[in-house]
Short mmCIF file of C-alpha atoms in Angstrom, two decimals:
data_model
loop_
_atom_site.label_atom_id
_atom_site.label_comp_id
_atom_site.label_asym_id
_atom_site.label_seq_id
_atom_site.Cartn_x
_atom_site.Cartn_y
_atom_site.Cartn_z
CA UNK N 12 -146.41 -68.30 110.04
CA UNK N 13 -143.96 -65.49 110.74
CA UNK N 14 -143.12 -64.30 114.27
CA UNK N 15 -140.46 -62.05 115.81
CA UNK N 16 -138.79 -63.73 118.76
CA UNK N 17 -136.01 -61.26 119.60
CA UNK N 18 -135.00 -57.88 118.17
CA UNK N 19 -134.31 -58.47 114.47
CA UNK N 20 -134.59 -62.25 114.61
CA UNK N 21 -137.68 -63.95 113.27
CA UNK N 22 -139.00 -67.45 112.68
CA UNK N 23 -140.95 -68.90 109.77
CA UNK N 24 -142.96 -72.13 109.74
CA UNK N 25 -145.26 -73.81 107.25
CA UNK N 26 -146.93 -76.92 105.93
CA UNK N 27 -143.63 -78.81 105.56
CA UNK N 28 -143.30 -78.97 109.36
CA UNK N 29 -139.90 -77.21 109.32
CA UNK N 30 -139.11 -74.08 111.32
CA UNK N 31 -136.48 -71.62 110.09
CA UNK N 32 -134.82 -68.90 112.17
CA UNK N 33 -133.64 -65.79 110.28
CA UNK N 34 -131.65 -62.61 110.75
CA UNK N 35 -133.71 -59.72 109.35
CA UNK N 36 -130.66 -57.45 109.11
CA UNK N 37 -128.73 -59.70 106.72
CA UNK N 38 -131.28 -62.23 105.47
CA UNK N 39 -129.06 -64.99 106.85
CA UNK N 40 -130.68 -68.30 107.79
CA UNK N 41 -129.60 -69.01 111.35
CA UNK N 42 -131.12 -72.44 112.01
CA UNK N 43 -133.30 -75.06 110.37
CA UNK N 44 -135.38 -76.85 112.98
CA UNK N 45 -136.61 -80.39 112.29
CA UNK N 46 -138.84 -82.17 114.78
CA UNK N 47 -142.42 -82.16 113.49
CA UNK N 48 -143.74 -84.70 110.99
CA UNK N 49 -146.79 -82.73 109.84
CA UNK N 50 -147.64 -79.09 109.10
CA UNK N 51 -147.18 -76.38 111.71
CA UNK N 52 -150.51 -75.20 113.15
CA UNK N 53 -149.40 -72.62 115.75
CA UNK N 54 -146.27 -70.82 116.89
CA UNK N 55 -145.51 -68.46 119.78
CA UNK N 56 -142.37 -66.84 121.28
CA UNK N 57 -141.59 -66.74 124.98
CA UNK N 58 -138.59 -65.78 127.12
CA UNK N 59 -137.13 -67.13 130.34
CA UNK N 60 -138.05 -65.15 133.42
CA UNK N 61 -135.27 -66.26 135.75
CA UNK N 62 -133.57 -63.05 136.89
CA UNK N 63 -130.55 -64.98 138.18
CA UNK N 64 -129.37 -65.88 134.68
CA UNK N 65 -129.14 -64.28 131.28
CA UNK N 66 -132.50 -63.98 129.55
CA UNK N 67 -133.07 -66.77 127.05
CA UNK N 68 -135.41 -66.80 124.09
CA UNK N 69 -137.51 -69.77 123.04
CA UNK N 70 -140.32 -70.51 120.64
CA UNK N 71 -143.21 -72.95 120.95
CA UNK N 72 -144.46 -74.77 117.86
CA UNK N 73 -147.54 -76.95 117.50
CA UNK N 74 -148.20 -79.33 114.65
CA UNK N 75 -150.88 -81.52 113.11
CA UNK N 76 -148.81 -84.43 114.42
CA UNK N 77 -150.38 -83.58 117.83
CA UNK N 78 -147.13 -82.47 119.43
CA UNK N 79 -145.76 -79.21 120.83
CA UNK N 80 -142.01 -78.56 120.80
CA UNK N 81 -139.98 -75.97 122.73
CA UNK N 82 -136.95 -74.67 120.77
CA UNK N 83 -133.94 -72.75 122.05
CA UNK N 84 -133.51 -69.82 119.66
CA UNK N 85 -129.85 -69.31 120.59
CA UNK N 86 -128.69 -72.83 119.77
CA UNK N 87 -131.51 -74.03 117.51
CA UNK N 88 -131.88 -77.12 119.67
CA UNK N 89 -135.04 -78.90 120.71
CA UNK N 90 -135.50 -78.37 124.46
CA UNK N 91 -138.57 -80.49 125.11
CA UNK N 92 -141.45 -82.18 123.32
CA UNK N 93 -145.01 -82.79 124.50
CA UNK N 94 -146.92 -85.63 122.83
CA UNK N 95 -149.92 -86.16 125.10
CA UNK N 96 -152.49 -84.22 123.06
CA UNK N 97 -155.66 -85.95 121.86
CA UNK N 98 -156.20 -83.47 119.03
CA UNK N 99 -154.27 -80.92 116.99
CA UNK N 100 -153.25 -77.78 118.88
CA UNK N 101 -154.49 -74.85 116.78
CA UNK N 102 -153.32 -71.92 118.90
CA UNK N 103 -150.68 -71.09 121.50
CA UNK N 104 -150.61 -68.14 123.90
CA UNK N 105 -148.04 -67.18 126.53
CA UNK N 106 -149.34 -65.38 129.64
CA UNK N 107 -146.32 -63.49 130.95
CA UNK N 108 -148.09 -62.20 134.04
CA UNK N 109 -148.84 -65.73 135.25
CA UNK N 110 -145.69 -67.26 133.78
CA UNK N 111 -147.67 -69.98 132.00
CA UNK N 112 -148.65 -70.80 128.45
CA UNK N 113 -151.90 -72.09 126.97
CA UNK N 114 -152.65 -74.55 124.20
CA UNK N 115 -155.99 -74.57 122.42
CA UNK N 116 -157.46 -77.56 120.62
CA UNK N 117 -160.45 -79.69 121.52
CA UNK N 118 -159.78 -78.46 125.06
CA UNK N 119 -157.86 -75.62 126.74
CA UNK N 120 -154.71 -76.65 128.59
CA UNK N 121 -152.55 -74.62 130.98
CA UNK N 122 -148.81 -75.40 131.18
CA UNK N 123 -145.86 -74.07 133.14
CA UNK N 124 -142.43 -73.41 131.66
CA UNK N 125 -141.28 -76.89 132.59
CA UNK N 126 -144.13 -78.20 130.42
CA UNK N 127 -146.02 -79.63 133.36
CA UNK N 128 -149.78 -79.74 132.71
CA UNK N 129 -151.35 -77.57 135.41
CA UNK N 130 -155.01 -77.96 134.46
CA UNK N 131 -157.35 -78.21 131.51
CA UNK N 132 -160.99 -77.90 130.54
CA UNK N 133 -163.27 -80.72 129.55
CA UNK N 134 -163.71 -81.55 125.88
CA UNK N 135 -165.23 -78.45 124.22
CA UNK N 136 -165.84 -79.47 120.63
CA UNK N 137 -164.28 -81.58 117.90
CA UNK N 138 -163.63 -78.42 115.87
CA UNK N 139 -161.63 -77.05 118.80
CA UNK N 140 -160.41 -73.61 119.78
CA UNK N 141 -159.34 -71.56 116.76
CA UNK N 142 -157.90 -68.49 118.53
CA UNK N 143 -156.95 -67.26 122.00
CA UNK N 144 -156.32 -63.83 123.47
CA UNK N 145 -155.27 -62.72 126.96
CA UNK N 146 -157.63 -60.46 128.91
CA UNK N 147 -157.29 -58.60 132.24
CA UNK N 148 -158.05 -60.23 135.61
CA UNK N 149 -156.34 -63.52 134.63
CA UNK N 150 -158.92 -64.18 131.93
CA UNK N 151 -158.64 -65.39 128.35
CA UNK N 152 -161.08 -65.34 125.44
CA UNK N 153 -161.28 -68.48 123.30
CA UNK N 154 -162.95 -68.68 119.90
CA UNK N 155 -164.88 -71.94 119.51
CA UNK N 156 -166.90 -71.94 116.31
CA UNK N 157 -169.37 -69.04 116.45
CA UNK N 158 -168.99 -68.72 120.22
CA UNK N 159 -166.55 -66.70 122.27
CA UNK N 160 -165.88 -68.38 125.62
CA UNK N 161 -164.40 -66.41 128.51
CA UNK N 162 -162.22 -68.46 130.90
CA UNK N 163 -160.64 -67.39 134.17
CA UNK N 164 -157.41 -68.93 135.44
CA UNK N 165 -157.13 -69.50 139.16
CA UNK N 166 -153.42 -69.48 139.97
CA UNK N 167 -151.73 -71.35 142.78
CA UNK N 168 -148.53 -70.91 144.75
CA UNK N 169 -148.37 -74.63 145.47
CA UNK N 170 -146.74 -75.83 142.26
CA UNK N 171 -148.98 -77.71 139.88
CA UNK N 172 -151.59 -78.33 142.56
CA UNK N 173 -154.52 -75.96 142.90
CA UNK N 174 -154.59 -74.48 139.39
CA UNK N 175 -158.04 -74.21 137.84
CA UNK N 176 -159.50 -72.92 134.60
CA UNK N 177 -163.15 -71.93 134.92
CA UNK N 178 -165.66 -71.06 132.22
CA UNK N 179 -167.16 -67.64 133.04
CA UNK N 180 -169.32 -66.64 130.10
CA UNK N 181 -170.30 -67.50 126.53
CA UNK N 182 -170.83 -64.78 123.92
CA UNK N 183 -172.90 -65.76 120.88
CA UNK N 184 -173.09 -62.49 118.94
CA UNK N 185 -171.30 -63.71 115.80
CA UNK N 186 -173.27 -65.19 112.90
CA UNK N 187 -170.43 -67.39 111.66
CA UNK N 188 -167.18 -68.98 112.84
CA UNK N 189 -164.73 -66.65 114.57
CA UNK N 190 -161.41 -66.75 112.77
CA UNK N 191 -159.41 -64.07 114.53
CA UNK N 192 -158.94 -62.35 117.88
CA UNK N 193 -156.80 -59.38 118.84
CA UNK N 194 -156.27 -57.45 122.07
CA UNK N 195 -156.18 -53.69 121.50
CA UNK N 196 -155.36 -52.71 125.09
CA UNK N 197 -156.41 -53.64 128.62
CA UNK N 198 -159.88 -52.25 127.96
CA UNK N 199 -160.72 -53.51 124.47
CA UNK N 200 -160.43 -56.55 122.22
CA UNK N 201 -161.81 -57.30 118.77
CA UNK N 202 -163.10 -60.42 117.00
CA UNK N 203 -163.52 -61.11 113.29
CA UNK N 204 -165.66 -63.79 111.65
CA UNK N 205 -165.90 -65.78 108.45
CA UNK N 206 -168.71 -63.62 107.03
CA UNK N 207 -166.85 -60.38 107.62
CA UNK N 208 -168.16 -59.22 110.99
CA UNK N 209 -165.96 -57.13 113.28
CA UNK N 210 -167.08 -56.83 116.90
CA UNK N 211 -165.41 -54.60 119.49
CA UNK N 212 -165.67 -55.91 123.06
CA UNK N 213 -165.11 -54.49 126.51
CA UNK N 214 -162.23 -56.52 127.96
CA UNK N 215 -163.41 -56.07 131.56
CA UNK N 216 -167.11 -56.98 131.47
CA UNK N 217 -167.11 -58.66 127.98
CA UNK N 218 -169.99 -56.56 126.66
CA UNK N 219 -170.33 -55.66 123.00
CA UNK N 220 -169.19 -52.07 122.41
CA UNK N 221 -169.45 -51.68 118.63
CA UNK N 222 -169.68 -53.76 115.47
CA UNK N 223 -169.26 -53.49 111.73
CA UNK N 224 -170.81 -56.09 109.45
CA UNK N 225 -170.79 -54.47 106.01
CA UNK N 226 -167.30 -53.02 105.64
CA UNK N 227 -166.78 -55.08 102.50
CA UNK N 228 -169.94 -53.73 100.89
CA UNK N 229 -169.16 -51.06 98.30
CA UNK N 230 -172.78 -49.86 98.38
CA UNK N 231 -172.01 -48.15 101.70
CA UNK N 232 -170.15 -45.45 99.80
CA UNK N 233 -172.38 -44.28 96.98
CA UNK N 234 -169.93 -41.52 96.06
CA UNK N 235 -167.19 -43.98 95.17
CA UNK N 236 -167.20 -45.16 91.58
CA UNK N 237 -167.91 -48.93 91.51
CA UNK N 238 -165.20 -51.27 90.28
CA UNK N 239 -165.28 -54.79 88.93
CA UNK N 240 -164.78 -57.27 91.75
CA UNK N 241 -162.30 -60.06 91.29
CA UNK N 242 -164.49 -62.55 93.11
CA UNK N 243 -168.16 -62.91 93.89
CA UNK N 244 -167.79 -65.72 96.39
CA UNK N 245 -170.07 -65.43 99.43
CA UNK N 246 -167.19 -65.34 101.89
CA UNK N 247 -165.14 -62.67 100.14
CA UNK N 248 -165.28 -60.39 103.18
CA UNK N 249 -164.04 -63.05 105.59
CA UNK N 250 -161.87 -61.63 108.38
CA UNK N 251 -158.95 -64.05 108.39
CA UNK N 252 -156.59 -62.20 110.71
CA UNK N 253 -156.56 -59.17 112.96
CA UNK N 254 -153.90 -57.01 114.53
CA UNK N 255 -153.76 -53.70 116.33
CA UNK N 256 -151.42 -50.82 117.10
CA UNK N 257 -153.47 -49.98 120.25
CA UNK N 258 -155.06 -47.06 118.41
CA UNK N 259 -156.83 -48.59 115.43
CA UNK N 260 -158.23 -52.04 114.75
CA UNK N 261 -157.92 -53.66 111.37
CA UNK N 262 -159.50 -56.59 109.55
CA UNK N 263 -158.91 -58.65 106.45
CA UNK N 264 -160.55 -59.42 103.09
CA UNK N 265 -161.92 -55.95 102.93
CA UNK N 266 -160.73 -53.38 105.42
CA UNK N 267 -162.24 -51.53 108.33
CA UNK N 268 -160.42 -49.03 110.50
CA UNK N 269 -162.14 -48.19 113.76
CA UNK N 270 -161.49 -44.89 115.51
CA UNK N 271 -159.74 -44.52 118.85
CA UNK N 272 -163.09 -44.53 120.64
CA UNK N 273 -163.87 -47.89 118.99
CA UNK N 274 -167.46 -46.69 118.53
CA UNK N 275 -167.65 -46.06 114.82
CA UNK N 276 -166.07 -47.16 111.59
CA UNK N 277 -164.15 -44.16 110.24
CA UNK N 278 -162.86 -45.75 107.05
CA UNK N 279 -164.55 -48.47 105.02
CA UNK N 280 -163.03 -48.55 101.52
CA UNK N 281 -164.50 -50.73 98.83
CA UNK N 282 -163.44 -54.34 99.26
CA UNK N 283 -162.23 -54.62 95.68
CA UNK N 284 -159.76 -51.77 96.22
CA UNK N 285 -157.75 -54.16 98.35
CA UNK N 286 -157.96 -57.05 95.92
CA UNK N 287 -158.99 -59.80 98.33
CA UNK N 288 -157.03 -58.60 101.34
CA UNK N 289 -156.31 -61.44 103.77
CA UNK N 290 -154.04 -59.79 106.31
CA UNK N 291 -153.37 -56.30 107.54
CA UNK N 292 -150.56 -56.15 110.04
CA UNK N 293 -149.81 -52.66 111.20
CA UNK N 294 -150.48 -48.96 111.13
CA UNK N 295 -147.43 -46.69 111.06
CA UNK N 296 -148.00 -42.99 111.60
CA UNK N 297 -151.11 -42.64 109.36
CA UNK N 298 -150.05 -45.35 106.95
CA UNK N 299 -151.00 -48.98 106.37
CA UNK N 300 -149.65 -52.07 104.67
CA UNK N 301 -151.79 -54.89 103.35
CA UNK N 302 -151.04 -58.23 101.77
CA UNK N 303 -153.33 -60.03 99.40
CA UNK N 304 -154.40 -63.29 97.82
CA UNK N 305 -153.32 -61.91 94.44
CA UNK N 306 -149.67 -61.93 95.59
CA UNK N 307 -149.32 -58.19 96.11
CA UNK N 308 -148.16 -56.22 99.12
CA UNK N 309 -149.68 -52.75 99.06
CA UNK N 310 -148.87 -49.51 100.82
CA UNK N 311 -151.70 -47.17 101.82
CA UNK N 312 -151.96 -43.64 103.12
CA UNK N 313 -154.78 -42.85 105.55
CA UNK N 314 -155.75 -39.27 104.70
CA UNK N 315 -158.19 -36.78 106.14
CA UNK N 316 -160.88 -35.41 103.86
CA UNK N 317 -159.80 -31.82 104.48
CA UNK N 318 -156.20 -32.48 103.48
CA UNK N 319 -155.35 -31.35 99.94
CA UNK N 320 -154.06 -34.22 97.77
CA UNK N 321 -151.33 -31.93 96.43
CA UNK N 322 -149.77 -31.51 99.87
CA UNK N 323 -146.53 -33.40 100.48
CA UNK N 324 -146.85 -36.83 102.05
CA UNK N 325 -145.80 -36.85 105.72
CA UNK N 326 -142.43 -38.33 106.54
CA UNK N 327 -142.47 -41.81 107.90
CA UNK N 328 -142.55 -45.37 106.70
CA UNK N 329 -143.62 -44.74 103.11
CA UNK N 330 -141.06 -42.06 102.38
CA UNK N 331 -138.17 -44.41 103.06
CA UNK N 332 -139.07 -47.02 100.45
CA UNK N 333 -137.30 -46.67 97.12
CA UNK N 334 -139.94 -48.62 95.20
CA UNK N 335 -143.65 -48.34 94.64
CA UNK N 336 -145.89 -46.41 92.30
CA UNK N 337 -147.92 -43.34 93.06
CA UNK N 338 -151.65 -43.63 92.59
CA UNK N 339 -152.75 -40.52 90.71
CA UNK N 340 -156.29 -41.83 90.29
CA UNK N 341 -156.85 -41.66 94.05
CA UNK N 342 -155.85 -37.97 94.03
CA UNK N 343 -158.25 -37.24 91.18
CA UNK N 344 -161.08 -39.08 92.94
CA UNK N 345 -160.37 -37.18 96.15
CA UNK N 346 -160.97 -33.85 94.38
CA UNK N 347 -164.49 -34.99 93.48
CA UNK N 348 -165.42 -35.99 97.01
CA UNK N 349 -168.74 -34.74 98.24
CA UNK N 350 -169.69 -33.45 101.66
CA UNK N 351 -171.18 -36.77 102.77
CA UNK N 352 -167.94 -38.74 102.36
CA UNK N 353 -166.17 -40.33 105.35
CA UNK N 354 -163.77 -38.27 107.41
CA UNK N 355 -160.88 -40.43 106.22
CA UNK N 356 -160.03 -42.24 103.02
CA UNK N 357 -157.29 -44.63 101.92
CA UNK N 358 -154.97 -43.68 99.09
CA UNK N 359 -152.94 -46.39 97.38
CA UNK N 360 -149.32 -45.28 97.54
CA UNK N 361 -147.39 -48.21 96.09
CA UNK N 362 -147.06 -51.95 95.42
CA UNK N 363 -144.28 -54.39 96.29
CA UNK N 364 -144.25 -56.93 93.48
CA UNK N 365 -142.42 -60.20 94.05
CA UNK N 366 -144.74 -63.02 95.11
CA UNK N 367 -146.64 -65.19 92.65
CA UNK N 368 -149.29 -66.49 95.06
CA UNK N 369 -151.28 -65.42 98.13
CA UNK N 370 -149.23 -63.42 100.63
CA UNK N 371 -150.23 -64.73 104.03
CA UNK N 372 -148.26 -62.72 106.61
CA UNK N 373 -145.55 -60.15 107.01
CA UNK N 374 -143.38 -58.61 109.71
CA UNK N 375 -142.20 -55.00 109.96
CA UNK N 376 -138.65 -54.24 111.15
CA UNK N 377 -138.56 -50.47 110.92
CA UNK N 378 -135.70 -49.18 108.80
CA UNK N 379 -134.57 -52.76 108.17
CA UNK N 380 -137.63 -53.38 106.02
CA UNK N 381 -140.30 -56.07 105.69
CA UNK N 382 -140.36 -59.84 105.66
CA UNK N 383 -143.23 -61.49 103.76
CA UNK N 384 -144.25 -65.11 103.33
CA UNK N 385 -146.47 -66.57 100.63
CA UNK N 386 -148.11 -69.74 99.35
CA UNK N 387 -145.47 -69.67 96.58
CA UNK N 388 -143.07 -71.11 99.25
CA UNK N 389 -141.00 -67.91 99.29
CA UNK N 390 -139.98 -65.61 102.10
CA UNK N 391 -138.92 -62.20 100.78
CA UNK N 392 -136.98 -59.65 102.80
CA UNK N 393 -137.78 -56.20 101.37
CA UNK N 394 -135.26 -53.42 101.81
CA UNK N 395 -135.20 -49.70 101.16
CA UNK N 396 -133.06 -49.67 98.02
CA UNK N 397 -131.89 -46.06 98.36
CA UNK N 398 -130.87 -46.52 101.99
CA UNK N 399 -129.08 -49.82 101.31
CA UNK N 400 -127.17 -48.21 98.42
CA UNK N 401 -125.95 -45.40 100.69
CA UNK N 402 -124.86 -47.93 103.32
CA UNK N 403 -122.91 -49.96 100.75
CA UNK N 404 -121.18 -46.80 99.50
CA UNK N 405 -120.31 -45.83 103.06
CA UNK N 406 -118.86 -49.28 103.82
CA UNK N 407 -116.82 -49.15 100.62
CA UNK N 408 -115.52 -45.70 101.52
CA UNK N 409 -114.52 -46.90 104.99
CA UNK N 410 -112.78 -49.97 103.57
CA UNK N 411 -110.78 -47.92 101.10
CA UNK N 412 -109.78 -45.53 103.86
CA UNK N 413 -108.57 -48.39 106.08
CA UNK N 414 -106.52 -49.88 103.23
CA UNK N 415 -104.94 -46.52 102.37
CA UNK N 416 -106.38 -46.64 98.86
CA UNK N 417 -108.41 -43.47 99.23
CA UNK N 418 -106.05 -41.20 97.24
CA UNK N 419 -106.61 -38.92 94.33
CA UNK N 420 -104.38 -39.79 91.39
CA UNK N 421 -103.69 -37.45 88.51
#
């Protein structure tokens, strides 16, 4: 896991049960947190809400050792530990509006910041809740196998007494286990399943708004020249993770980008173009980044069909990187596009080569670069080489000027 907990600070956690806190500006390791005895299964940031004191930043971590620990990000110290769980906690969600946090496992539990258990559901299933997302009207959506369960939290002003969590509705539209959930805005959320389904939901009445079930199928685009797929496994279009920039929704192992209206799929490139994509994190300007099971991190340009390939690439995220390779083949293919092609297409702009195994997550820090984590046990902080070189030269110039060494000698 990788999460940002404050500005340019981020945390990493993995199967060794250790949590590391990092500075994205320098790459410095700030703290090494030991407290779990098994692998980390969930992690979430949250901040103190007491206006009378300086805002503090914490992280919650859950583990297969059936514990949840609260860590102080400033000191790296363990604040509190909860060990009363009957099963592994697989997901954690902080509800800022209600000032509580939720843990999902074989049941759904509601906790306050003092780690008092406010209420919980009955036992749902041995498989447990795999994902949680906050919805309007004090509701949450929980993925339990193929089902999506909507719960409503009834808050109380009487401390821990009076809190309730009620099951409101069950949605059974997915054909296979739901692996990922993401909230797009207060009106929309999206789910992704093991067999590659994406479903867009209304966040207010929980009705199905749109769906895409064949975005990994290259036969959808007959005008695109077929390529040799790296894998023919039946679950190669599995949506492992989802994220959103509140304008477009994105899915993994194959890619689908849904338009702002969330009614139609505007870009469904061939799954093999993305080489077993497992996570797509963000959309900057009209540009995308993907990470893959083959160890690559790829940069994509989302282009309109009418735009000439020879036109200069818009300024933004991709222009600042000093590495990558241009994909001339995509330009040549774009010239041959027919009238029945999609309105948008993805052009491969460059690769970041460094990992030797599946890249599982990454974080974006603007001009400071990217942080990626992989099954090869590495975390890599990627920087814009040209920008970093200019900064080093500037610092050297300033140092020479301070020391009085900046003189021309003949």
